[in-house]
């Protein structure tokens, strides 16, 4: 079984990106900039944002975090996004989710200039991705995709089963694998026989948020299994895949933590650099 080392893959990607930033600096005499907006004091969000800032600095990006209290008015945030849209030193804008209830998430996402939307959440990017045009691609599915391609560069005709239909993961993951000529099945909470579906798969991407849902006898030998889940249970942090069971049958499997997570942040840096490059053309 191949234990997919997301930490190592992310470090390699960051190395490449660092070189790229350095050559962009030589060419344009400026570096890509990432601005993250963080609202409120949720601990997981604070940790994510700190990690994003650290990684951005590591590869040489200009990085800024703008913090607001939970009580901030929606208009203040939207006005700030408009200002960042106009700011030439800002290549990418990310508003950390979740947002407080009084702030309309969709309005926030749609206010970000699609060319600076490093999350790939703007309807314009969602549409472009589904039409197969150039677009920002959400960081987590992009990270999963790069890990899958490392194991299996030719995905032609492979059967992929996506567990979970979220806008963040399941749907964009589907688009990326369709582009690679996979036959993709999207499953979800109302799917009739999830185990049978998974047993058909050459590739399983689990992103449902149900601890250890995917069991050893749901996976046939030779399947690549990508676990996007991060679930806190009594024994600690586990994914959506039963690691002990599935590691005995899968061809390759991502651990939790240390699998998809580190790639997500590296892909955010990649998206920021890609936005910068498109803005220079
Ligand atoms: N919160 C958890 N994951 C994400 C993400 O990928 N993007 C944003 N903006 N917020 C998040």
XYZ file of C-alpha atoms and ligand atoms in Angstrom, residues 45 48 52 94-98 119 121 138-140 168 264, ligand 1:
26
model
C -10.266 29.497 11.443
C -5.959 27.881 9.255
C -1.859 30.208 5.285
C -9.733 34.914 0.498
C -12.490 35.423 3.060
C -12.179 32.672 5.645
C -15.385 30.677 6.145
C -17.593 30.142 8.099
C -10.927 29.950 -3.500
C -16.022 29.958 -5.159
C -11.091 25.319 -5.140
C -7.923 24.463 -3.196
C -8.947 21.204 -1.520
C -16.339 23.095 -1.703
C -4.898 22.541 0.366
N -12.853 27.373 5.629
C -12.530 26.059 5.568
N -12.029 25.743 4.353
C -12.026 26.876 3.637
C -11.611 27.203 2.312
O -11.149 26.361 1.517
N -11.748 28.501 1.949
C -12.265 29.444 2.776
N -12.390 30.695 2.318
N -12.669 29.184 4.012
C -12.537 27.909 4.433
